[in-house]
CSV table of C-alpha atoms in Angstrom, one decimal:
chain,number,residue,atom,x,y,z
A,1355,UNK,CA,-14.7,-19.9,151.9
A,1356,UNK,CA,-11.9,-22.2,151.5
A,1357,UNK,CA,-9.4,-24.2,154.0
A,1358,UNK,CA,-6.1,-25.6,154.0
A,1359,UNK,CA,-4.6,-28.8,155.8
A,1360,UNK,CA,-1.3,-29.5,156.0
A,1361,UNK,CA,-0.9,-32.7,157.4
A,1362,UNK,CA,2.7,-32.8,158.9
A,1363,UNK,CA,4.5,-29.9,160.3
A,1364,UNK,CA,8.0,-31.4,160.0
A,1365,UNK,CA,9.4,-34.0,157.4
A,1366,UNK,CA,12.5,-34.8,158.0
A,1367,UNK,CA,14.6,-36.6,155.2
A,1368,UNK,CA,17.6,-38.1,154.2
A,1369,UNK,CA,19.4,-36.5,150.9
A,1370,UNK,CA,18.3,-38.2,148.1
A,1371,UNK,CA,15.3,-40.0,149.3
A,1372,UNK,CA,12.2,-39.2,147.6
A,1373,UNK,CA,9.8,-37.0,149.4
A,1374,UNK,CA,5.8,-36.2,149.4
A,1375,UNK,CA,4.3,-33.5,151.7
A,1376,UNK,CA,0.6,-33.8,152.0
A,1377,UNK,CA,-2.0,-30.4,151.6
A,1378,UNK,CA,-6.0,-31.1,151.4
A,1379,UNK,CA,-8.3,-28.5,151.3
A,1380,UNK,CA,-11.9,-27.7,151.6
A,1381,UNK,CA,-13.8,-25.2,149.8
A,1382,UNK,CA,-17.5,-25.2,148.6
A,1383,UNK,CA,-16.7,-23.7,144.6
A,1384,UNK,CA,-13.9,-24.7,142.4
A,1385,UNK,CA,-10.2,-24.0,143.3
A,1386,UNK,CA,-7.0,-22.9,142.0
A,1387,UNK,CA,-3.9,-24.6,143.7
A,1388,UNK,CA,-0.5,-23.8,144.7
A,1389,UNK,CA,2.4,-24.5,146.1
A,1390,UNK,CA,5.2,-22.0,147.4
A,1391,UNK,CA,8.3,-22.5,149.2
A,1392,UNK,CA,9.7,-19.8,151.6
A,1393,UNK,CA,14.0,-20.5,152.4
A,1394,UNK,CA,15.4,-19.2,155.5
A,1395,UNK,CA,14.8,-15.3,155.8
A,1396,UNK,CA,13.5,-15.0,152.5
A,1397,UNK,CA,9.8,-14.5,151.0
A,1398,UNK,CA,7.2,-17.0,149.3
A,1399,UNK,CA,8.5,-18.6,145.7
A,1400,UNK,CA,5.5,-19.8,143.6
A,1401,UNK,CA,6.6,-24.0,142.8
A,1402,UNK,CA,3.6,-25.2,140.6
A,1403,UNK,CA,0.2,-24.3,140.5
A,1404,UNK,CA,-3.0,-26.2,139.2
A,1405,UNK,CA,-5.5,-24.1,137.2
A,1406,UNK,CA,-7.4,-26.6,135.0
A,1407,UNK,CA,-6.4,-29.5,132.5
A,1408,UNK,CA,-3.6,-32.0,133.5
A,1409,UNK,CA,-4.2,-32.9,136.9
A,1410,UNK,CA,-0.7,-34.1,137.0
A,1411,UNK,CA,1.7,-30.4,137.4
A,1412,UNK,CA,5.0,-29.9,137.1
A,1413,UNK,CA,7.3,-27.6,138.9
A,1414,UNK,CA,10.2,-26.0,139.3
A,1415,UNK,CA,13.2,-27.8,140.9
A,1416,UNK,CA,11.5,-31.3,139.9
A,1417,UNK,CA,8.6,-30.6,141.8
A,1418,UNK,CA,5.4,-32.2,141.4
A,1419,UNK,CA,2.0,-32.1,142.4
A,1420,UNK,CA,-1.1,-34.2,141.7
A,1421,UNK,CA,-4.8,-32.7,142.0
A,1422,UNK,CA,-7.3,-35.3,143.2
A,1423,UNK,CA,-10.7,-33.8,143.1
A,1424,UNK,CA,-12.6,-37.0,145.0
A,1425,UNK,CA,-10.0,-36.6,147.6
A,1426,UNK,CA,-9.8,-32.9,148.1
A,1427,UNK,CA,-5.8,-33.4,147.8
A,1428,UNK,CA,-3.0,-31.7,146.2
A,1429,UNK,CA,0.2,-33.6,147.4
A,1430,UNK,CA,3.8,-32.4,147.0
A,1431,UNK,CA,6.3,-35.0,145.6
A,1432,UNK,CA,10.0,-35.2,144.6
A,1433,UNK,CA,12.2,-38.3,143.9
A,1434,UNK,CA,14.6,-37.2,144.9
A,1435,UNK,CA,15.6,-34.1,147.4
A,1436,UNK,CA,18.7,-32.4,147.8
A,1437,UNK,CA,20.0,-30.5,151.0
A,1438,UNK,CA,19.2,-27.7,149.0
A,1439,UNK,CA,15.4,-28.2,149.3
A,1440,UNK,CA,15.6,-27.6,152.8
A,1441,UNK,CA,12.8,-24.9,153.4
A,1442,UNK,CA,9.3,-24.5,154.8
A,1443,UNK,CA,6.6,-25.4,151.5
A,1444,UNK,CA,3.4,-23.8,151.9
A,1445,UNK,CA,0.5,-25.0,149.8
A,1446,UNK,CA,-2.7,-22.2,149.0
A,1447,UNK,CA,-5.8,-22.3,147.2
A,1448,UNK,CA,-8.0,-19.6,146.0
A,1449,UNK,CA,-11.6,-19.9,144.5
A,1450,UNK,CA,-11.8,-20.0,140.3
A,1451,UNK,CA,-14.8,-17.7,140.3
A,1452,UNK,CA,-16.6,-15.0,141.6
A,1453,UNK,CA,-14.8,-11.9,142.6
A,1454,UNK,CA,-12.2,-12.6,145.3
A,1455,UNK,CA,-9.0,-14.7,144.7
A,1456,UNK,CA,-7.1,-14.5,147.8
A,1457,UNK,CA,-5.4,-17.2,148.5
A,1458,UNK,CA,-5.7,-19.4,151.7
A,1459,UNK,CA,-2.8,-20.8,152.8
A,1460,UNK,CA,-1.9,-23.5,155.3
A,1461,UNK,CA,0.3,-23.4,157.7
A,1462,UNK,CA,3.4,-24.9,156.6
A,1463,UNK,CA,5.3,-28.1,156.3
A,1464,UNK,CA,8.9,-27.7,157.5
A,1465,UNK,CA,11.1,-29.9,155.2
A,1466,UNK,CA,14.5,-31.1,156.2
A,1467,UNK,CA,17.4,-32.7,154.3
A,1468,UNK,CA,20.1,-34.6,156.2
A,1469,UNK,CA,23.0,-35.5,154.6
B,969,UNK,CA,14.1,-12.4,142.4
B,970,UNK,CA,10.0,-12.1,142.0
B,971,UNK,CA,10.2,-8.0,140.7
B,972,UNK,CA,8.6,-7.5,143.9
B,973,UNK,CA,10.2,-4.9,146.4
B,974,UNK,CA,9.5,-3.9,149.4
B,975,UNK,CA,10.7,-1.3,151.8
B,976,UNK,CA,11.9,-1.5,154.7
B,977,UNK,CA,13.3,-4.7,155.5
B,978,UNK,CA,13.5,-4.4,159.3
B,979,UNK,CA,11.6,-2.2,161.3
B,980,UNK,CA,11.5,-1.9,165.0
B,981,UNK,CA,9.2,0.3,166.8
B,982,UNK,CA,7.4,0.6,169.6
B,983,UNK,CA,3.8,0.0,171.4
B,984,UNK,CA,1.4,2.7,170.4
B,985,UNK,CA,3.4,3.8,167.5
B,986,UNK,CA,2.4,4.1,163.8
B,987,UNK,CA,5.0,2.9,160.8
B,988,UNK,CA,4.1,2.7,156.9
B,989,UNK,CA,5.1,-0.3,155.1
B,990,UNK,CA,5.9,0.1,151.1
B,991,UNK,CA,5.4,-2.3,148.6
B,992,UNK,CA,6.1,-1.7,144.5
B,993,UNK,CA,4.3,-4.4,142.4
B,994,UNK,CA,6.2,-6.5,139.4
B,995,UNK,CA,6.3,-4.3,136.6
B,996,UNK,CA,2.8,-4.5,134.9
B,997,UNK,CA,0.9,-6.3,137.3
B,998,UNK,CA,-1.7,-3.9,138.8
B,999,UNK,CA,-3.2,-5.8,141.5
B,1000,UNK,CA,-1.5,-5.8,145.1
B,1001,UNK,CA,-1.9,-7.6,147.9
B,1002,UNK,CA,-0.9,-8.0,151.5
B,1003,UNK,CA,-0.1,-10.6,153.7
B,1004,UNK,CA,0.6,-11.3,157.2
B,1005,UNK,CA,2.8,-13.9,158.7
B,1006,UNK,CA,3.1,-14.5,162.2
B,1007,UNK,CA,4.0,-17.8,164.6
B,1008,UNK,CA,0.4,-18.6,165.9
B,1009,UNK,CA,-1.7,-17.1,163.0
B,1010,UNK,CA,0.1,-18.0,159.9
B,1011,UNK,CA,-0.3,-16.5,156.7
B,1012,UNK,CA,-3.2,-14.9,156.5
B,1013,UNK,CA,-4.3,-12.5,153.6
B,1014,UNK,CA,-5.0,-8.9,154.8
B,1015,UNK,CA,-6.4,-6.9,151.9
B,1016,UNK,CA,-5.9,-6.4,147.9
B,1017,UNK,CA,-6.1,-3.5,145.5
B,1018,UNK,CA,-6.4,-3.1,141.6
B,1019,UNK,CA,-5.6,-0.4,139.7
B,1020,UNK,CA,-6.0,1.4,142.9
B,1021,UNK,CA,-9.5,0.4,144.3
B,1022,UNK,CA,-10.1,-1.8,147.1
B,1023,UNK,CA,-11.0,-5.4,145.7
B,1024,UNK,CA,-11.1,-7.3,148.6
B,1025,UNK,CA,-10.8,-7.4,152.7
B,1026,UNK,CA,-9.7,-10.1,155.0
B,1027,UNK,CA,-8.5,-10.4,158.6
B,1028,UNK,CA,-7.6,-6.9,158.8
B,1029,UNK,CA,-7.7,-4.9,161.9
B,1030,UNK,CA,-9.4,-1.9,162.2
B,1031,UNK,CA,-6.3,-0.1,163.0
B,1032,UNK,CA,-4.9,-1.4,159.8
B,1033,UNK,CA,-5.5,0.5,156.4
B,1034,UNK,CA,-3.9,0.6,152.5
B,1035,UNK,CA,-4.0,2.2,149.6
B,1036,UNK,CA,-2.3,1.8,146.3
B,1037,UNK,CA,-1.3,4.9,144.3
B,1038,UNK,CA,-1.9,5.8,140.7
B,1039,UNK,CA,2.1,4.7,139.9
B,1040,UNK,CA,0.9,1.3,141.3
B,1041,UNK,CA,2.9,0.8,144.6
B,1042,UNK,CA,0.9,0.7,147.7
B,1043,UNK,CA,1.5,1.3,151.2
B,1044,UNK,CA,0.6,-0.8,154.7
B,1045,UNK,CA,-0.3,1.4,157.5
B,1046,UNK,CA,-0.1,-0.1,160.8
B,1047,UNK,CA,-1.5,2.1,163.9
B,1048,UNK,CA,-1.5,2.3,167.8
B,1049,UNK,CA,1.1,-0.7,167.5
B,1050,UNK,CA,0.7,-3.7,169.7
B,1051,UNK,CA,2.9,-6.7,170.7
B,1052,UNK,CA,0.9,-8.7,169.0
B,1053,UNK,CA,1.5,-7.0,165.7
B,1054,UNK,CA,4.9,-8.3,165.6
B,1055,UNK,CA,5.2,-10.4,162.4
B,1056,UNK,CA,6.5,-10.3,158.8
B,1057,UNK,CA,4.5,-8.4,156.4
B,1058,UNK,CA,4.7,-9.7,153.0
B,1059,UNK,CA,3.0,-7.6,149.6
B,1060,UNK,CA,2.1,-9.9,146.6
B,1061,UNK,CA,1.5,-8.7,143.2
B,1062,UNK,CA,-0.7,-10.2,140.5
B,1063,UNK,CA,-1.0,-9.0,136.6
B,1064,UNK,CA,-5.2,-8.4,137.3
B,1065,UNK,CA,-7.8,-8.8,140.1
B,1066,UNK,CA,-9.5,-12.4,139.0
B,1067,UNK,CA,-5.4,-14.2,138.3
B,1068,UNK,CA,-4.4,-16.1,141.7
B,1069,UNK,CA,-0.7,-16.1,141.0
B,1070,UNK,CA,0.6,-14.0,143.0
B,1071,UNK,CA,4.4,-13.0,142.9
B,1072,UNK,CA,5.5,-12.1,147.1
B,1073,UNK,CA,8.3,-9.7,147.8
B,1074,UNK,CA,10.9,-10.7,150.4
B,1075,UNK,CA,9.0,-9.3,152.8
B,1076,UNK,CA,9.2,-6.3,155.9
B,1077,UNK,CA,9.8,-7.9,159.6
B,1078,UNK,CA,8.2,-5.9,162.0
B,1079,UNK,CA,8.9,-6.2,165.5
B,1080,UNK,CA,7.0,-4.0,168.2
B,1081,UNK,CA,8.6,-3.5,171.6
C-alpha cells in the first residue's frame, strides 16, 4: 500500500516569486509519481509524472518536479508563478508492479498567487 | 479538455434515493476508473475496469456498484443515498489496466439533501 503527504495545505505567494510545494510518500514496492492540478470547478489536469530514468521531470506550464528516492520526496517547483497558477495541486503515486495501479493521492496543497 | 466526459454535471437528489453517474473514457483507452472527492475524505479511488472486467476495488461502499459496457463507457451507481455521500465524483480513463496515467473528466457534483 502506498501514502501520500502533503506538507502544507495553503501556500500563499506573491506573482512572480518562485514556488515549491512539498509531497512525500511511503510505499513498500516501487512507485510511479504524479502531479495534477485541479482550477476552480474544474477536474484533475495531469502536470508531470515520474516513471523511471531522469529523476529530474518536466511539466507543463514550467513545472518541475524532482524524485528523491533516499528521501521518499517528489517536490513541486516553479521559478516563477503567475496569478494564473492559482489552483489546488494534488500530487499521487501508484505502485510500478503487480496488478493494481490506482493511484493514492494526497490531500491537496492550495496555491495562491497575489498580485 | 482530457476526452473524458461525463454526465451529469450536477445532480441533486435526495436521502434514500438511487442516481446513475456516466462516464465515457478517451477515445481508445479501455480502462476506467472512479474517484471520489469529498471535504474530509479526499480523493480516494473507488473501483476500475478494463475492457469491461473488474480490475481493482477500493473504498467502495457496499451500496456502491459499476460496470463498464462493451462500447467502453461505464456507469457509477450510487444507492439508498446518504448525506454523507455528498461529494464530486470524478471517472479517469487510462489506455490499459497496468499504465498509471490516468486522464479525469470534469467531474459530476452530487449533493444529497
Amino acid at each position: 500500500a502506498q501514502s501520500v503527504t502533503q506538507l502544507d495545505s495553503q501556500v500563499p505567494v506573491f506573482e512572480e516569486a518562485p514556488v515549491e510545494l512539498r509531497c512525500n510518500y511511503s510505499s513498500s514496492v516501487s512507485v510511479y509519481l504524479f502531479w495534477y492540478v485541479q482550477y476552480p470547478n474544474q477536474g484533475l489536469q495531469l502536470l508531470l509524472k515520474y516513471l523511471s530514468g531522469s529523476t529530474l521531470v518536466k511539466g507543463i506550464n514550467g513545472f518541475e518536479a524532482e524524485f528523491n528516492k533516499s528521501q521518499t520526496s517528489f517536490h513541486l517547483r516553479k521559478p516563477s508563478v503567475h496569478i494564473s497558477d492559482t489552483a489546488e495541486y494534488f500530487c499521487a503515486v501508484s505502485g510500478s508492479g503487480g496488478s493494481n495501479y490506482k493511484l493514492t493521492f494526497g490531500k491537496g496543497t492550495l496555491l495562491t498567487v497575489n498580485p | 479538455d482530457s476526452g473524458v466526459t461525463q454526465t451529469p454535471k450536477h445532480l441533486i437528489t435526495a436521502t434514500g434515493q438511487r442516481v446513475t453517474l456516466r462516464c465515457s473514457p478517451r477515445s481508445g483507452d479501455l480502462s476506467v476508473y472512479w474517484y471520489q472527492q469529498s471535504l474530509d475524505q479526499g480523493l480516494q479511488f473507488l473501483i476500475q475496469y478494463y475492457n469491461g472486467e473488474e480490475r481493482a476495488k477500493g473504498n467502495i461502499l457496499e451500496r456502491f456498484s459499476a460496470q463498464q459496457f462493451p462500447d467502453l463507457h461505464s456507469e457509477l451507481n450510487l444507492s439508498s443515498l446518504e448525506l454523507g455521500d455528498s461529494a464530486l465524483y470524478f471517472c479517469a480513463s487510462s489506455v490499459a489496466d497496468r499504465v498509471s496515467e490516468q486522464y479525469f473528466g470534469p467531474g459530476t457534483r452530487l449533493t444529497v439533501t
